GROMACS .gro file of C-alpha atoms in nm:
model
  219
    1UNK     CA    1   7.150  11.774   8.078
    2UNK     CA    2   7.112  11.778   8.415
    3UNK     CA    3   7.340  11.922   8.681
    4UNK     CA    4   7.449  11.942   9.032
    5UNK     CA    5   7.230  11.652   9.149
    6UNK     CA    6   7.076  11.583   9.468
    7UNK     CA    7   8.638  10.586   9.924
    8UNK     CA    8   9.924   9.631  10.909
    9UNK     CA    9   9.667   9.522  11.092
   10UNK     CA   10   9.643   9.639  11.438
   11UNK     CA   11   9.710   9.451  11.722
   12UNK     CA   12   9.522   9.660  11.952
   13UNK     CA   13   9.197   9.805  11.949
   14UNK     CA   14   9.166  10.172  11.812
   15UNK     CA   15   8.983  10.444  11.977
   16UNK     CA   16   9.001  10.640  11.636
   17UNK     CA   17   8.753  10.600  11.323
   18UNK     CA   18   8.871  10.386  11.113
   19UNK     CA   19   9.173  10.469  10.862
   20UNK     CA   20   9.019  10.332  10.563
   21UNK     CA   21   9.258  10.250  10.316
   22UNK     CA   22   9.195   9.853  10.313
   23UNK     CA   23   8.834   9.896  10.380
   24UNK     CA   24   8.809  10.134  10.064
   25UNK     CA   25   8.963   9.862   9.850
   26UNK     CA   26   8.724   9.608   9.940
   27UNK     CA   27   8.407   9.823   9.929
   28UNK     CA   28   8.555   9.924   9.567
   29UNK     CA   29   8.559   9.600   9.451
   30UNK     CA   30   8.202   9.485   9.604
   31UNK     CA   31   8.025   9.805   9.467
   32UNK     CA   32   7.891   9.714   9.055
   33UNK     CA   33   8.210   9.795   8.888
   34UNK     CA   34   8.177  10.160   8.991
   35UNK     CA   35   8.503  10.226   9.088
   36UNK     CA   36   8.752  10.423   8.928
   37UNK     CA   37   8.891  10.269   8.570
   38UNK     CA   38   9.255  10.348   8.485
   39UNK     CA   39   9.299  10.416   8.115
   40UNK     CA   40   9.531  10.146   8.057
   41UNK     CA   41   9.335   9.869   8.234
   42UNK     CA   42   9.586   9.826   8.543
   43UNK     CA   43   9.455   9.806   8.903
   44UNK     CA   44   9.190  10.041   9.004
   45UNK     CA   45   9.211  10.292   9.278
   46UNK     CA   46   8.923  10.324   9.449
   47UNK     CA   47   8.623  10.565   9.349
   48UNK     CA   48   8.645  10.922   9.510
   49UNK     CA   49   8.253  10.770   9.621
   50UNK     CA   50   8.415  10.458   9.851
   51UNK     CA   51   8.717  10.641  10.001
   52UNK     CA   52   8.707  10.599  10.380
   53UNK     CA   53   8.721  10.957  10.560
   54UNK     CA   54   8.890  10.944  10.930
   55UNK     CA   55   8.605  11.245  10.994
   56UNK     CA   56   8.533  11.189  11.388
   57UNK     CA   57   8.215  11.390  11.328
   58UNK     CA   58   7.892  11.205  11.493
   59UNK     CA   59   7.686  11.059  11.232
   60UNK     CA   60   7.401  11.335  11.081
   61UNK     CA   61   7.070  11.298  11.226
   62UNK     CA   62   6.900  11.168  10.965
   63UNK     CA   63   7.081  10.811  11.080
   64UNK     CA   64   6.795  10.758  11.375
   65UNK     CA   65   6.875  10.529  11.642
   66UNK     CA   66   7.152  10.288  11.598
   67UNK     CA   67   7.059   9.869  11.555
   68UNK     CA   68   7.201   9.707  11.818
   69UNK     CA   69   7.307   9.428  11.549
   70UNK     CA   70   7.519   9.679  11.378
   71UNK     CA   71   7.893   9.710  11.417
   72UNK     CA   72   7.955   9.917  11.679
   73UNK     CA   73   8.129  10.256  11.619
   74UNK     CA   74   8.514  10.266  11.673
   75UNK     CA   75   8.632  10.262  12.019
   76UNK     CA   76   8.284  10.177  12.176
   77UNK     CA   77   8.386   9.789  12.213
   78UNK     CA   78   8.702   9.764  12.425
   79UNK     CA   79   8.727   9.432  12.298
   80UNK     CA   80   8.687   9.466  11.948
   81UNK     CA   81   8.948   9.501  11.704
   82UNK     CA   82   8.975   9.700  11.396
   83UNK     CA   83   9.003   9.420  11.205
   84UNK     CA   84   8.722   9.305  11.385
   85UNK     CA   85   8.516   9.640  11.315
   86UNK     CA   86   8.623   9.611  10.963
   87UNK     CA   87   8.484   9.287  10.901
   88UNK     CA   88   8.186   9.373  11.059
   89UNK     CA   89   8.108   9.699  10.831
   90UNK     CA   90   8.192   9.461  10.544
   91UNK     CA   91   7.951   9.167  10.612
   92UNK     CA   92   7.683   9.457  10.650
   93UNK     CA   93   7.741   9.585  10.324
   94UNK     CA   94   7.719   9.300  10.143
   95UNK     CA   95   7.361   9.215  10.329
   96UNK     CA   96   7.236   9.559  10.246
   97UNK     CA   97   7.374   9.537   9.870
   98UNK     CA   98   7.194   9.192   9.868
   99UNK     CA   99   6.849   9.314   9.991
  100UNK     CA  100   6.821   9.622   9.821
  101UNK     CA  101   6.928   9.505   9.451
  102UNK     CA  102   6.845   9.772   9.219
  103UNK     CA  103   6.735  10.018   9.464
  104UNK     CA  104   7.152   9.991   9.569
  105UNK     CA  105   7.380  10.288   9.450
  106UNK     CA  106   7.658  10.292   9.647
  107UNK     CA  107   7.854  10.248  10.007
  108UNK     CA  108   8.099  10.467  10.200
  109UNK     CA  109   8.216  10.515  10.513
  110UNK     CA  110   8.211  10.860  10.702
  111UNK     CA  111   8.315  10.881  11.092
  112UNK     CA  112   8.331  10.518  11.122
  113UNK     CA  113   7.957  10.486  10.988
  114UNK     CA  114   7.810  10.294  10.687
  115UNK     CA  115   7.645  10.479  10.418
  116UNK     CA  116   7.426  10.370  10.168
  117UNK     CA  117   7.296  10.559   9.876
  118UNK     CA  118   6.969  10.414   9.750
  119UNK     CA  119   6.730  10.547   9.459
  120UNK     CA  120   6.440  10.423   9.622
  121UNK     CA  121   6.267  10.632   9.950
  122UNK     CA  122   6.120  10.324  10.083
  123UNK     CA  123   6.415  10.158  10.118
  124UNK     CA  124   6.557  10.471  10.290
  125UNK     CA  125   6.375  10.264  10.599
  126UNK     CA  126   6.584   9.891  10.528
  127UNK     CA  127   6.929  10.070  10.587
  128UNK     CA  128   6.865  10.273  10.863
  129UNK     CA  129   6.703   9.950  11.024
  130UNK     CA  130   7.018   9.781  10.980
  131UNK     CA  131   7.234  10.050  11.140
  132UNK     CA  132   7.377  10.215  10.869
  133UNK     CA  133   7.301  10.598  10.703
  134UNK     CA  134   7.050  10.603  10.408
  135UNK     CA  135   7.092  10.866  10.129
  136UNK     CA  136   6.851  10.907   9.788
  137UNK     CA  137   7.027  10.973   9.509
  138UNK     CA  138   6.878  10.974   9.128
  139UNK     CA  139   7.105  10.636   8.968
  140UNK     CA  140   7.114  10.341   9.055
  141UNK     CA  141   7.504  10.117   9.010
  142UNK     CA  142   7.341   9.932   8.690
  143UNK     CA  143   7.252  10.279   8.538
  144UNK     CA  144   7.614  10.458   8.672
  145UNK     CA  145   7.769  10.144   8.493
  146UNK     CA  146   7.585  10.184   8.161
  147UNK     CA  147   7.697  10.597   8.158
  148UNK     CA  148   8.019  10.482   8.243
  149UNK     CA  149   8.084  10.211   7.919
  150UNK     CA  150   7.879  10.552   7.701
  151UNK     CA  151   8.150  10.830   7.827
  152UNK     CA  152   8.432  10.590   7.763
  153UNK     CA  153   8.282  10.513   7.369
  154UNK     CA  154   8.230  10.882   7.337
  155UNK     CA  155   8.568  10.996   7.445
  156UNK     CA  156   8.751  10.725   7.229
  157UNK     CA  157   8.555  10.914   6.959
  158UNK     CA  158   8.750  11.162   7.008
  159UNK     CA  159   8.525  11.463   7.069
  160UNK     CA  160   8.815  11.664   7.163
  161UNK     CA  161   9.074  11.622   6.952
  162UNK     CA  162   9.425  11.502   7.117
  163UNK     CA  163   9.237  11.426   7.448
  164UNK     CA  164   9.383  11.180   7.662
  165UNK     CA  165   9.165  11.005   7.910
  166UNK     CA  166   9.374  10.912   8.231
  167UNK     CA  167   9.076  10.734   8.433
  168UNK     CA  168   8.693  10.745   8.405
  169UNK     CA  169   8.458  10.613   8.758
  170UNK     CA  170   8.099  10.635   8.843
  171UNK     CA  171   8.026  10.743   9.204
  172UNK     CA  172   7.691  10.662   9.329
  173UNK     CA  173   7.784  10.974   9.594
  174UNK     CA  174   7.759  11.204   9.340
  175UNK     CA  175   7.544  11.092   9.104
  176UNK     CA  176   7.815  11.116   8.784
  177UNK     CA  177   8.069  10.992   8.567
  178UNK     CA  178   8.389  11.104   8.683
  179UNK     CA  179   8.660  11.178   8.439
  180UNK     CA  180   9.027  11.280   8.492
  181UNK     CA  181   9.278  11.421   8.207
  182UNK     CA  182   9.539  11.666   8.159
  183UNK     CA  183   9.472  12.023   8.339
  184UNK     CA  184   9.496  12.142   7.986
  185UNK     CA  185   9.272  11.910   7.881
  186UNK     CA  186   8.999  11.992   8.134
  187UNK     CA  187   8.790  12.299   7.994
  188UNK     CA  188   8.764  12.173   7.614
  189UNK     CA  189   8.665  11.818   7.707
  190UNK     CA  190   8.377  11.968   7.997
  191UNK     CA  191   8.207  12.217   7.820
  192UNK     CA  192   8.217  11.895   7.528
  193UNK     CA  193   8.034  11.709   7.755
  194UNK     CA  194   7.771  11.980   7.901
  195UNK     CA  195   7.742  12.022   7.493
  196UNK     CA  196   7.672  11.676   7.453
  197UNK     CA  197   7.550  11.490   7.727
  198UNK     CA  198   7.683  11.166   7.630
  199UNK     CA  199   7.548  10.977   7.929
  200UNK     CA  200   7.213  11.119   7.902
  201UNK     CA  201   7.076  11.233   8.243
  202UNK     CA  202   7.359  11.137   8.446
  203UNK     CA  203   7.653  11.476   8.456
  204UNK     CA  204   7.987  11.414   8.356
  205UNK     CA  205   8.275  11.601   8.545
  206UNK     CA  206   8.598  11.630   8.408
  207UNK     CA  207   8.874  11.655   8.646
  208UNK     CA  208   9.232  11.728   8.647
  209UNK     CA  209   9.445  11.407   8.680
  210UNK     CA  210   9.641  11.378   9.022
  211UNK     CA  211   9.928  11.185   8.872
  212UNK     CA  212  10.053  11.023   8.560
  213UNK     CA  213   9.884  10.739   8.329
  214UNK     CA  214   9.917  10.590   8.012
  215UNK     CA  215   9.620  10.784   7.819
  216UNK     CA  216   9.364  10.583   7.665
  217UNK     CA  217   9.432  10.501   7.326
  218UNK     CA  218   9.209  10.645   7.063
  219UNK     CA  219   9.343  10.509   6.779
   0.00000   0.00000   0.00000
């Protein structure tokens, strides 16, 4: 197993990053069914790996010079609105998922700055070029997906007994399955999963629930 590998509309423009509650949803939904998977099939929340942060941190250096093309960062264009700058950050997404295809991981947005985890180097090169932050990661969405559907089969095989499964995401940010249960619940079902490995390569962290949800059923 491996471990520890290297989310109202306004009316007037902002001169803060963007808060990224609606621009988390729709990221969520674009990324390859990544997102975060309530046990009882309602509405998903978006995955811990597409949550918008309101850092106002500059963007790392690794993001080179900006494309002129690319949204501009938020506040920079007195005559852009958020929605505006929303849209734009969008639209590039969905190019850059496009183009890359299975070299595409995941997308988030940090400081009012697109970031796209690839598993390829060379296209490292193809986002940066578009304006937006490249970062490697080990799994691509397809592969995330796939040790998503093989945690959820193995927990509803109950290899804890009594466990109960509030949600299960994978983030292309981190490179894992993401599961949340019961605090209780937490040390039996992880040191399960470092046991078993049931998505292969990709590390499984359990996490303590935030809230309550109907556990999945096992039966």
């Amino acid at each position: 197993m491996i471990r520890n590998r290297t989310q109202h509309p306004l009316h007037q423009p902002s001169t803060r990053p963007l808060a990224g509650i609606a621009l988390a949803a729709v990221i969520a939904a674009a990324v390859s069914g990544c997102g975060a998977q309530p046990a009882d099939g309602g509405a998903a929340a978006p995955s811990p790996s597409t949550a918008v942060s309101t850092d106002t941190a500059a963007p790392s250096a690794s993001s080179g010079t900006a494309n002129p093309a690319a949204p501009a960062t938020p506040g920079s264009d007195p005559s852009m609105t958020s929605d505006e700058f929303t849209t734009g950050l969008l639209q590039l997404h969905d190019r850059l998922k496009h183009d890359l295809g299975d070299r595409y991981a995941d997308a988030w947005v940090d400081g009012g700055v697109l970031h796209v985890a690839v598993t390829d180097p060379s296209a490292e090169a193809k986002v940066r070029d578009a304006g937006a932050v490249p970062v490697t990661v080990a799994f691509n969405a397809a592969e995330l997906l796939q040790a998503r559907t093989q945690v959820q089969t193995w927990i509803a095989g109950k290899p804890v007994p009594g466990v109960e499964m509030h949600s299960i995401s994978a983030s292309g940010r981190t490179g894992a399955v993401i599961v949340t249960v019961p605090a209780e619940q937490v040390p039996a079902l992880q040191a399960a999963a470092d046991e078993q490995s049931p998505a292969g390569e990709v590390p499984v962290i359990v996490e303590e629930s935030a809230g309550m949800a109907t556990p999945l059923s096992t039966n």
